[in-house]
Amino acid sequence: MDTMTVEQNGINAVPEAERHGRPGDLFWPWAGSNLSLFGVAFGVYMVGLGLGVIPAIITGAIGYALSFLLVGLVAVAGTRSGVPTMTLGRAPFGYQGNKLPAVLSYVSNVGWEIVLVTLSAQSGAAILARLAPGIPATTATAACFAVAAVVVIAVGVYGHAMIMAVQRYLTYAFVVLTIVYMALMLPKLGGSLKSGGSPGEWVGGVVFAMTLLGLGWVNCGADYSRYLPANSRPRSVALWTTLGGAVPPMVLLVFGVLLAGGDPKLAEAAGGDPVGALAGALPTWFLLPYLLTAIGGFLAGAIMDIYSSGLSMLALGVPVRRHYAVLIDGVLMVLGGYYLLFVSGSFLGTFQAFLAIIGVVMAAWVAIFLVDMWRLRAGGRSYDERLLRPGAPALSWAGLVSLVVASAVGLGLITSADPNIARIVGFLMSDEMRTGTFAGANIGVVIALVSAGLLYFLITVFTRRRSGT
């Protein structure tokens, strides 16, 4: 497919003649979208849970690997069907029932778009403040925000071929510039953190890492694998997706943890403003390359999100072409980014609350999706072509009940630092659970994952036995 031609496929199955490439090609979009310097701040956040250097690295790596393995498994469905993720969700939820998870997926994608474009604008403004101190901060932020939004929307409109090409070259550039950046920052690193961590802190570290990374992408896994040939090896599809999404941010995670051990003050500042704080320790000659690295990393993730959010909109049944859906998402992204940049006064608290809630719902969704895919569509059974049109079964109560029940239980077992969000979550926790080590674990994410998959499995076994199928 020509990268300069606007993609015409929407949520239809990609024709066999247009399917090409190898599973290894999946490494590049996932690596590029997760190789941003925000990953350094993630390492700082892990330490903030009360973990030492080694526990923070171990729990973070486990959480990254487990969560992106889920994305890799979802990607297998894309090669089997040629259909995007949230359209395939009609199988376990029904044509109309799928609109509930599709809305949640859409909110997740647009939320991440807003976060990433906001961070890119803040990054650009922070660097410009040093390169050109005379520029007013508001002007610099607005200019960087406008450039970032235009780039994300333009690449999203062109679609899959453009994204695959752009992400590959961005990854090449990010790797080189990130290595230089790390070399310059080596004197700031160290391991002077308390060792150990309670069992609750270890569990919390794994769960938090899962919400930081893979659980935000599970609803997009098939969107980029559906252009691969149908005979692509499932193991390779899952492997290259997992490696691309998990390994590059693991390197940044280790760096962030060691930064917290070597320069606690800098690490604390980086937790609130990762790019601006980390730029303060750099020589002037590297500021422009650093700016490009920081902004580019955020934009790579936002590009993936805006493409997938457009597909989620189409899965809802909105009667527009894919590129027009991207434009609508772009408007929402601009409005949300404006709010975070110029109105909201608590970006970090809002962001953490968003991660926890979306993490619970997406964990429940992916468990149901994977149980459906591996149990009911194994042995070569394909997805029903009726998924693409209103003639499909309207509702699948097994999927909907499992999603709602598991999400409710999961939300009842998480906490939030945002006082407004805290009022509506954690309703299944006692006062002791809210203040003890259990509170930081946010075990509700894992509970939602396990309970949704188990409940869906049991319901489908029971209903199939009763129907004799």
Coordinates of N, CA, C and O in Angstrom, one line a residue, residues 16-178:
E16 N -7.5 -10.1 0.9 CA -6.3 -10.9 0.9 C -5.2 -10.2 0.0 O -4.0 -10.3 0.3
A17 N -5.6 -9.6 -1.1 CA -4.6 -9.0 -2.0 C -3.9 -7.8 -1.3 O -2.8 -7.5 -1.8
E18 N -4.4 -7.2 -0.3 CA -3.8 -6.1 0.4 C -3.0 -6.5 1.6 O -2.4 -5.7 2.3
R19 N -3.0 -7.8 1.9 CA -2.4 -8.3 3.2 C -0.9 -8.7 2.8 O -0.7 -9.5 1.9
H20 N 0.0 -8.2 3.6 CA 1.4 -8.4 3.2 C 2.3 -8.2 4.5 O 1.8 -7.8 5.5
G21 N 3.6 -8.5 4.3 CA 4.5 -8.2 5.4 C 4.8 -9.5 6.2 O 4.3 -10.6 6.0
R22 N 5.6 -9.3 7.3 CA 5.9 -10.4 8.2 C 5.6 -10.0 9.6 O 5.5 -8.8 10.0
P23 N 5.5 -11.0 10.5 CA 5.2 -10.6 11.9 C 6.2 -9.7 12.6 O 5.9 -8.9 13.4
G24 N 7.5 -9.8 12.1 CA 8.5 -9.0 12.7 C 8.3 -7.5 12.4 O 8.8 -6.6 13.1
D25 N 7.5 -7.2 11.4 CA 7.1 -5.8 11.1 C 6.4 -5.1 12.3 O 6.3 -3.9 12.4
L26 N 5.7 -6.0 13.1 CA 4.9 -5.4 14.2 C 5.8 -4.8 15.3 O 5.3 -4.1 16.2
F27 N 7.1 -5.2 15.3 CA 8.0 -4.6 16.3 C 8.0 -3.1 16.3 O 8.0 -2.5 17.3
W28 N 8.0 -2.6 15.1 CA 8.3 -1.1 14.9 C 7.2 -0.2 15.4 O 7.5 0.7 16.2
P29 N 6.0 -0.4 15.0 CA 4.9 0.5 15.6 C 4.8 0.4 17.1 O 4.6 1.5 17.7
W30 N 4.9 -0.8 17.7 CA 4.8 -0.9 19.1 C 6.0 -0.3 19.8 O 5.9 0.3 20.9
A31 N 7.2 -0.5 19.3 CA 8.4 0.1 19.9 C 8.3 1.6 19.8 O 8.6 2.3 20.8
G32 N 8.0 2.1 18.7 CA 8.0 3.6 18.5 C 7.0 4.2 19.4 O 7.2 5.3 20.0
S33 N 5.8 3.6 19.6 CA 4.8 4.2 20.4 C 5.0 4.1 21.9 O 4.4 4.8 22.7
N34 N 6.0 3.3 22.3 CA 6.3 3.2 23.7 C 7.7 3.6 24.1 O 8.1 3.4 25.3
L35 N 8.4 4.2 23.2 CA 9.8 4.6 23.4 C 9.9 6.1 23.7 O 10.6 6.8 23.1
S36 N 9.0 6.6 24.6 CA 9.1 8.0 24.9 C 9.7 8.2 26.3 O 9.8 7.3 27.1
L37 N 10.2 9.4 26.5 CA 10.9 9.7 27.7 C 10.0 9.7 28.9 O 10.4 9.8 30.1
F38 N 8.7 9.6 28.7 CA 7.8 9.4 29.8 C 8.0 8.1 30.5 O 7.7 8.0 31.7
G39 N 8.7 7.2 29.8 CA 9.0 5.9 30.4 C 10.0 6.1 31.5 O 10.0 5.2 32.4
V40 N 10.8 7.1 31.5 CA 11.7 7.4 32.6 C 10.9 7.8 33.8 O 11.2 7.3 35.0
A41 N 9.9 8.6 33.6 CA 9.0 9.0 34.8 C 8.3 7.8 35.3 O 8.1 7.7 36.5
F42 N 8.0 6.8 34.5 CA 7.3 5.6 35.0 C 8.2 4.9 36.0 O 7.7 4.3 37.0
G43 N 9.6 4.9 35.7 CA 10.5 4.3 36.7 C 10.4 5.0 38.0 O 10.5 4.4 39.1
V44 N 10.3 6.3 38.0 CA 10.2 7.1 39.2 C 8.9 6.8 39.9 O 8.9 6.7 41.1
Y45 N 7.8 6.7 39.2 CA 6.6 6.3 39.8 C 6.6 5.0 40.5 O 6.1 4.8 41.6
M46 N 7.3 4.0 39.9 CA 7.5 2.7 40.5 C 8.2 2.8 41.8 O 7.8 2.2 42.8
V47 N 9.2 3.6 41.9 CA 10.0 3.8 43.2 C 9.0 4.4 44.2 O 9.1 4.1 45.4
G48 N 8.2 5.3 43.7 CA 7.3 6.0 44.6 C 6.3 5.1 45.3 O 5.6 5.5 46.3
L49 N 6.2 3.9 44.9 CA 5.3 2.9 45.5 C 5.9 2.3 46.8 O 5.3 1.6 47.6
G50 N 7.2 2.7 47.1 CA 7.9 2.2 48.3 C 8.8 1.1 48.0 O 9.3 0.4 48.9
L51 N 9.1 0.8 46.7 CA 10.0 -0.3 46.3 C 11.4 0.2 46.2 O 11.7 1.3 45.9
G52 N 12.4 -0.7 46.5 CA 13.8 -0.5 46.3 C 14.1 -0.6 44.8 O 13.3 -0.9 44.0
V53 N 15.4 -0.5 44.5 CA 15.9 -0.5 43.1 C 15.5 -1.8 42.4 O 14.9 -1.9 41.4
I54 N 16.0 -2.9 43.0 CA 15.8 -4.3 42.4 C 14.3 -4.6 42.4 O 13.8 -5.0 41.3
P55 N 13.5 -4.5 43.5 CA 12.1 -4.8 43.4 C 11.4 -3.9 42.4 O 10.5 -4.4 41.7
A56 N 11.7 -2.7 42.3 CA 11.0 -1.8 41.3 C 11.3 -2.2 39.9 O 10.4 -2.3 39.0
I57 N 12.5 -2.6 39.6 CA 12.9 -3.1 38.2 C 12.2 -4.4 37.9 O 11.6 -4.6 36.9
I58 N 12.2 -5.3 38.9 CA 11.6 -6.7 38.7 C 10.1 -6.6 38.5 O 9.5 -7.1 37.5
T59 N 9.4 -5.9 39.4 CA 8.0 -5.8 39.3 C 7.6 -5.0 38.0 O 6.6 -5.4 37.4
G60 N 8.3 -4.0 37.7 CA 8.0 -3.2 36.5 C 8.2 -4.1 35.3 O 7.3 -4.0 34.4
A61 N 9.3 -4.8 35.2 CA 9.5 -5.7 34.0 C 8.4 -6.8 33.9 O 7.9 -7.0 32.8
I62 N 8.0 -7.4 35.0 CA 7.0 -8.4 35.0 C 5.7 -7.8 34.5 O 5.0 -8.3 33.7
G63 N 5.3 -6.6 35.1 CA 4.1 -6.0 34.7 C 4.1 -5.6 33.2 O 3.0 -5.8 32.5
Y64 N 5.2 -5.1 32.7 CA 5.3 -4.7 31.3 C 5.1 -5.9 30.4 O 4.4 -5.9 29.4
A65 N 5.8 -7.0 30.7 CA 5.8 -8.2 29.9 C 4.4 -8.9 29.9 O 3.9 -9.2 28.8
L66 N 3.8 -9.0 31.1 CA 2.5 -9.6 31.2 C 1.5 -8.8 30.4 O 0.6 -9.4 29.7
S67 N 1.5 -7.5 30.6 CA 0.4 -6.7 30.0 C 0.5 -6.7 28.5 O -0.4 -6.7 27.7
F68 N 1.8 -6.6 28.0 CA 1.9 -6.6 26.5 C 1.8 -8.0 25.9 O 1.5 -8.1 24.7
L69 N 2.0 -9.0 26.7 CA 1.7 -10.3 26.1 C 0.2 -10.4 25.8 O -0.2 -11.0 24.8
L70 N -0.7 -9.8 26.6 CA -2.1 -9.7 26.3 C -2.3 -9.0 25.0 O -3.2 -9.5 24.2
V71 N -1.6 -7.9 24.7 CA -1.8 -7.2 23.5 C -1.4 -8.2 22.3 O -2.0 -8.2 21.3
G72 N -0.2 -8.9 22.5 CA 0.2 -9.8 21.5 C -0.8 -10.9 21.2 O -1.0 -11.3 20.0
L73 N -1.5 -11.4 22.2 CA -2.5 -12.5 22.0 C -3.7 -11.9 21.2 O -4.2 -12.6 20.3
V74 N -4.1 -10.7 21.5 CA -5.2 -10.0 20.8 C -4.8 -9.8 19.3 O -5.6 -10.0 18.4
A75 N -3.5 -9.5 19.1 CA -3.0 -9.3 17.7 C -3.2 -10.5 16.9 O -3.4 -10.4 15.6
V76 N -3.2 -11.7 17.4 CA -3.3 -12.9 16.7 C -4.7 -12.9 16.0 O -4.9 -13.4 14.9
A77 N -5.7 -12.4 16.7 CA -7.1 -12.3 16.1 C -7.1 -11.5 14.8 O -7.9 -11.7 13.9
G78 N -6.2 -10.5 14.8 CA -6.2 -9.6 13.6 C -5.7 -10.3 12.4 O -6.2 -10.2 11.3
T79 N -4.7 -11.2 12.5 CA -4.2 -11.9 11.4 C -5.2 -13.0 10.9 O -5.3 -13.3 9.8
R80 N -5.9 -13.6 11.9 CA -6.9 -14.6 11.5 C -8.1 -14.0 10.7 O -8.6 -14.7 9.8
S81 N -8.5 -12.8 11.0 CA -9.7 -12.2 10.5 C -9.5 -11.1 9.5 O -10.4 -10.8 8.6
G82 N -8.4 -10.3 9.6 CA -8.3 -9.1 8.8 C -9.2 -8.0 9.3 O -9.3 -7.0 8.6
V83 N -9.7 -8.1 10.5 CA -10.7 -7.1 11.1 C -10.1 -6.5 12.3 O -9.4 -7.1 13.1
P84 N -10.4 -5.2 12.6 CA -9.8 -4.5 13.7 C -10.4 -5.0 15.1 O -11.4 -5.7 15.1
T85 N -9.7 -4.7 16.1 CA -10.0 -5.2 17.4 C -11.4 -5.1 17.9 O -12.1 -6.0 18.3
M86 N -11.9 -3.8 18.0 CA -13.2 -3.6 18.6 C -14.4 -4.1 17.7 O -15.5 -4.3 18.2
T87 N -14.1 -4.3 16.4 CA -15.2 -5.0 15.6 C -15.2 -6.5 16.0 O -16.3 -7.1 16.1
L88 N -14.1 -7.1 16.2 CA -14.0 -8.5 16.6 C -14.7 -8.7 18.0 O -15.2 -9.8 18.3
G89 N -14.8 -7.6 18.8 CA -15.4 -7.7 20.1 C -16.9 -8.0 20.0 O -17.5 -8.4 20.9
R90 N -17.5 -7.9 18.8 CA -18.9 -8.2 18.6 C -19.1 -9.7 18.8 O -20.2 -10.2 19.1
A91 N -18.0 -10.6 18.7 CA -18.2 -12.0 18.9 C -18.6 -12.3 20.3 O -19.6 -13.0 20.5
P92 N -17.9 -11.9 21.3 CA -18.3 -12.2 22.7 C -19.4 -11.3 23.2 O -20.0 -11.6 24.3
F93 N -19.7 -10.2 22.6 CA -20.7 -9.2 23.2 C -21.9 -9.0 22.3 O -22.9 -8.5 22.8
G94 N -21.9 -9.4 21.1 CA -23.0 -9.2 20.2 C -22.9 -7.9 19.4 O -22.1 -7.0 19.8
Y95 N -23.6 -7.8 18.3 CA -23.5 -6.6 17.5 C -23.8 -5.3 18.2 O -23.1 -4.3 18.2
Q96 N -24.9 -5.3 18.9 CA -25.3 -4.2 19.7 C -24.6 -4.1 21.1 O -24.3 -3.0 21.5
G97 N -24.5 -5.3 21.7 CA -23.9 -5.3 23.0 C -22.4 -4.8 23.0 O -21.9 -4.3 24.0
N98 N -21.8 -5.0 21.8 CA -20.4 -4.5 21.7 C -20.2 -3.0 21.8 O -19.1 -2.5 22.0
K99 N -21.3 -2.3 21.7 CA -21.2 -0.9 21.8 C -20.8 -0.4 23.2 O -20.1 0.7 23.3
L100 N -21.1 -1.2 24.2 CA -20.6 -0.8 25.5 C -19.1 -0.8 25.6 O -18.5 0.2 25.9
P101 N -18.4 -1.9 25.3 CA -17.0 -1.9 25.4 C -16.3 -1.0 24.3 O -15.3 -0.5 24.5
A102 N -17.0 -0.9 23.2 CA -16.5 0.0 22.1 C -16.4 1.5 22.6 O -15.5 2.2 22.3
V103 N -17.5 1.9 23.4 CA -17.4 3.2 24.0 C -16.3 3.4 24.9 O -15.6 4.4 24.9
L104 N -16.1 2.4 25.8 CA -15.0 2.4 26.8 C -13.7 2.4 26.1 O -12.8 3.1 26.5
S105 N -13.5 1.6 25.0 CA -12.3 1.6 24.2 C -12.1 3.0 23.6 O -10.9 3.5 23.6
Y106 N -13.1 3.6 23.1 CA -13.0 4.9 22.5 C -12.5 6.0 23.5 O -11.6 6.8 23.2
V107 N -13.1 5.9 24.7 CA -12.7 6.8 25.8 C -11.3 6.6 26.1 O -10.5 7.6 26.3
S108 N -10.9 5.4 26.2 CA -9.5 5.0 26.6 C -8.5 5.6 25.5 O -7.5 6.3 25.9
N109 N -8.8 5.4 24.3 CA -7.9 5.9 23.2 C -7.8 7.4 23.2 O -6.8 8.0 23.1
V110 N -9.0 8.0 23.2 CA -9.0 9.5 23.2 C -8.3 10.1 24.4 O -7.6 11.1 24.3
G111 N -8.6 9.4 25.6 CA -7.9 9.9 26.8 C -6.4 9.8 26.6 O -5.7 10.8 27.0
W112 N -5.9 8.7 26.1 CA -4.4 8.7 25.9 C -3.9 9.7 24.9 O -2.8 10.2 25.0
E113 N -4.7 9.9 23.8 CA -4.3 10.9 22.8 C -4.1 12.2 23.5 O -3.1 13.0 23.3
I114 N -5.1 12.6 24.3 CA -5.0 13.9 25.0 C -3.8 14.0 25.9 O -3.1 15.0 25.9
V115 N -3.6 12.9 26.7 CA -2.4 12.9 27.6 C -1.1 13.0 26.8 O -0.3 13.9 27.2
L116 N -1.0 12.3 25.8 CA 0.3 12.3 25.0 C 0.6 13.6 24.3 O 1.7 14.1 24.3
V117 N -0.5 14.2 23.7 CA -0.3 15.4 23.0 C -0.1 16.6 24.0 O 0.7 17.5 23.8
T118 N -0.7 16.5 25.2 CA -0.5 17.4 26.2 C 1.0 17.4 26.7 O 1.6 18.4 26.9
L119 N 1.5 16.2 26.9 CA 2.9 16.0 27.3 C 3.8 16.5 26.3 O 4.9 17.1 26.6
S120 N 3.5 16.3 25.0 CA 4.4 16.8 23.9 C 4.5 18.3 23.9 O 5.5 18.9 23.7
A121 N 3.3 19.0 24.2 CA 3.3 20.4 24.2 C 4.1 21.0 25.4 O 4.8 21.9 25.3
Q122 N 3.9 20.3 26.6 CA 4.6 20.7 27.8 C 6.1 20.6 27.6 O 6.9 21.4 28.0
S123 N 6.5 19.5 26.9 CA 7.9 19.2 26.6 C 8.5 20.3 25.8 O 9.6 20.8 26.1
G124 N 7.8 20.6 24.7 CA 8.3 21.6 23.8 C 8.5 22.9 24.4 O 9.5 23.6 24.3
A125 N 7.5 23.3 25.2 CA 7.5 24.6 25.9 C 8.7 24.7 26.9 O 9.4 25.7 27.0
A126 N 8.9 23.5 27.6 CA 10.0 23.5 28.6 C 11.4 23.7 27.9 O 12.3 24.4 28.5
I127 N 11.6 23.0 26.8 CA 12.9 23.2 26.1 C 13.0 24.5 25.5 O 14.1 25.2 25.5
L128 N 11.9 25.0 24.9 CA 12.0 26.4 24.3 C 12.3 27.5 25.3 O 12.9 28.5 25.0
A129 N 11.9 27.2 26.6 CA 12.2 28.2 27.6 C 13.7 28.4 27.8 O 14.1 29.4 28.2
R130 N 14.4 27.3 27.6 CA 15.9 27.4 27.7 C 16.5 27.9 26.4 O 17.5 28.6 26.4
L131 N 16.0 27.4 25.3 CA 16.6 27.8 24.0 C 16.3 29.3 23.6 O 17.1 30.0 23.0
A132 N 15.1 29.7 24.0 CA 14.6 31.1 23.6 C 13.9 31.7 24.8 O 12.6 31.7 24.8
P133 N 14.6 32.1 25.9 CA 13.9 32.5 27.1 C 12.9 33.7 26.9 O 12.1 33.9 27.8
G134 N 13.0 34.4 25.9 CA 12.1 35.6 25.7 C 10.7 35.2 25.2 O 9.8 36.0 25.3
I135 N 10.5 34.0 24.8 CA 9.2 33.6 24.3 C 8.3 33.4 25.5 O 8.6 32.6 26.5
P136 N 7.1 34.0 25.6 CA 6.2 33.8 26.7 C 5.8 32.3 26.8 O 5.6 31.6 25.8
A137 N 5.7 31.8 28.0 CA 5.4 30.4 28.3 C 4.1 29.9 27.6 O 4.0 28.9 27.0
T138 N 3.1 30.7 27.7 CA 1.8 30.4 27.1 C 1.9 30.3 25.6 O 1.3 29.4 25.0
T139 N 2.6 31.2 25.0 CA 2.8 31.2 23.5 C 3.6 30.0 23.1 O 3.2 29.3 22.1
A140 N 4.6 29.6 23.8 CA 5.4 28.4 23.5 C 4.6 27.2 23.6 O 4.6 26.3 22.7
T141 N 3.8 27.1 24.7 CA 3.0 25.9 24.9 C 1.9 25.8 23.8 O 1.7 24.7 23.2
A142 N 1.3 26.9 23.4 CA 0.2 26.8 22.4 C 0.8 26.5 21.0 O 0.2 25.7 20.3
A143 N 2.0 27.0 20.7 CA 2.6 26.7 19.4 C 3.0 25.2 19.3 O 2.7 24.5 18.3
C144 N 3.6 24.7 20.4 CA 4.0 23.2 20.4 C 2.7 22.4 20.4 O 2.7 21.3 19.7
F145 N 1.7 22.8 21.0 CA 0.5 22.0 21.1 C -0.1 22.0 19.6 O -0.6 20.9 19.2
A146 N -0.1 23.1 19.0 CA -0.7 23.1 17.6 C 0.1 22.2 16.6 O -0.6 21.5 15.9
V147 N 1.4 22.3 16.7 CA 2.2 21.5 15.8 C 2.0 20.0 16.1 O 1.8 19.2 15.2
A148 N 2.0 19.6 17.4 CA 1.8 18.2 17.8 C 0.4 17.7 17.3 O 0.3 16.6 16.7
A149 N -0.6 18.5 17.5 CA -2.0 18.1 17.1 C -2.1 17.9 15.6 O -2.7 16.9 15.1
V150 N -1.5 18.8 14.8 CA -1.6 18.7 13.3 C -0.8 17.4 12.9 O -1.3 16.7 12.0
V151 N 0.3 17.2 13.4 CA 1.1 16.0 13.0 C 0.3 14.7 13.3 O 0.2 13.8 12.4
V152 N -0.2 14.6 14.5 CA -0.9 13.4 14.9 C -2.2 13.2 14.0 O -2.4 12.1 13.5
I153 N -2.9 14.2 13.8 CA -4.1 14.1 13.0 C -3.8 13.7 11.5 O -4.4 12.9 10.9
A154 N -2.8 14.4 11.0 CA -2.4 14.1 9.6 C -2.0 12.7 9.3 O -2.4 12.0 8.4
V155 N -1.1 12.1 10.2 CA -0.6 10.8 10.0 C -1.8 9.8 10.3 O -2.0 8.8 9.5
G156 N -2.7 10.1 11.2 CA -3.8 9.2 11.5 C -4.8 9.2 10.3 O -5.3 8.1 10.0
V157 N -4.9 10.3 9.6 CA -5.8 10.4 8.4 C -5.3 9.5 7.3 O -6.0 8.7 6.7
Y158 N -4.0 9.5 7.1 CA -3.4 8.7 6.0 C -3.5 7.2 6.3 O -3.7 6.4 5.5
G159 N -3.4 6.8 7.6 CA -3.7 5.5 8.0 C -2.6 4.5 8.1 O -1.4 4.9 8.4
H160 N -2.9 3.2 8.0 CA -2.0 2.1 8.4 C -0.7 2.1 7.7 O 0.4 2.0 8.4
A161 N -0.6 2.3 6.4 CA 0.7 2.2 5.7 C 1.6 3.4 6.2 O 2.8 3.2 6.4
M162 N 1.0 4.6 6.3 CA 1.8 5.7 6.7 C 2.3 5.5 8.2 O 3.5 5.8 8.5
I163 N 1.4 5.0 9.0 CA 1.8 4.7 10.4 C 3.0 3.7 10.5 O 3.9 3.9 11.2
M164 N 2.9 2.6 9.8 CA 3.9 1.6 9.8 C 5.3 2.2 9.4 O 6.3 1.9 10.0
A165 N 5.2 3.0 8.4 CA 6.5 3.6 7.9 C 7.0 4.7 8.8 O 8.2 4.7 9.2
V166 N 6.2 5.6 9.3 CA 6.6 6.6 10.2 C 7.1 6.0 11.5 O 8.2 6.4 12.0
Q167 N 6.5 5.0 12.1 CA 6.9 4.4 13.3 C 8.2 3.8 13.2 O 9.0 3.8 14.2
R168 N 8.5 3.1 12.1 CA 9.8 2.5 11.9 C 11.0 3.5 12.0 O 11.9 3.3 12.7
Y169 N 10.8 4.6 11.2 CA 11.9 5.6 11.2 C 12.0 6.4 12.5 O 13.1 6.8 12.9
L170 N 10.8 6.6 13.1 CA 10.9 7.2 14.5 C 11.6 6.4 15.5 O 12.4 6.9 16.3
T171 N 11.4 5.1 15.4 CA 12.1 4.2 16.3 C 13.6 4.2 16.1 O 14.4 4.3 17.1
Y172 N 14.1 4.2 14.9 CA 15.5 4.3 14.6 C 16.0 5.6 15.2 O 17.1 5.6 15.9
A173 N 15.4 6.7 15.0 CA 15.9 8.0 15.5 C 15.8 8.0 17.1 O 16.8 8.5 17.7
F174 N 14.8 7.5 17.7 CA 14.6 7.5 19.1 C 15.7 6.7 19.8 O 16.3 7.0 20.8
V175 N 16.1 5.5 19.2 CA 17.1 4.7 19.8 C 18.4 5.4 19.9 O 19.1 5.4 20.9
V176 N 18.8 6.0 18.8 CA 20.1 6.7 18.7 C 20.1 7.9 19.7 O 21.0 8.0 20.5
L177 N 19.1 8.7 19.7 CA 19.0 9.9 20.6 C 18.9 9.5 22.0 O 19.4 10.2 22.9
T178 N 18.1 8.5 22.3 CA 18.0 8.0 23.7 C 19.3 7.5 24.3 O 19.6 7.7 25.4

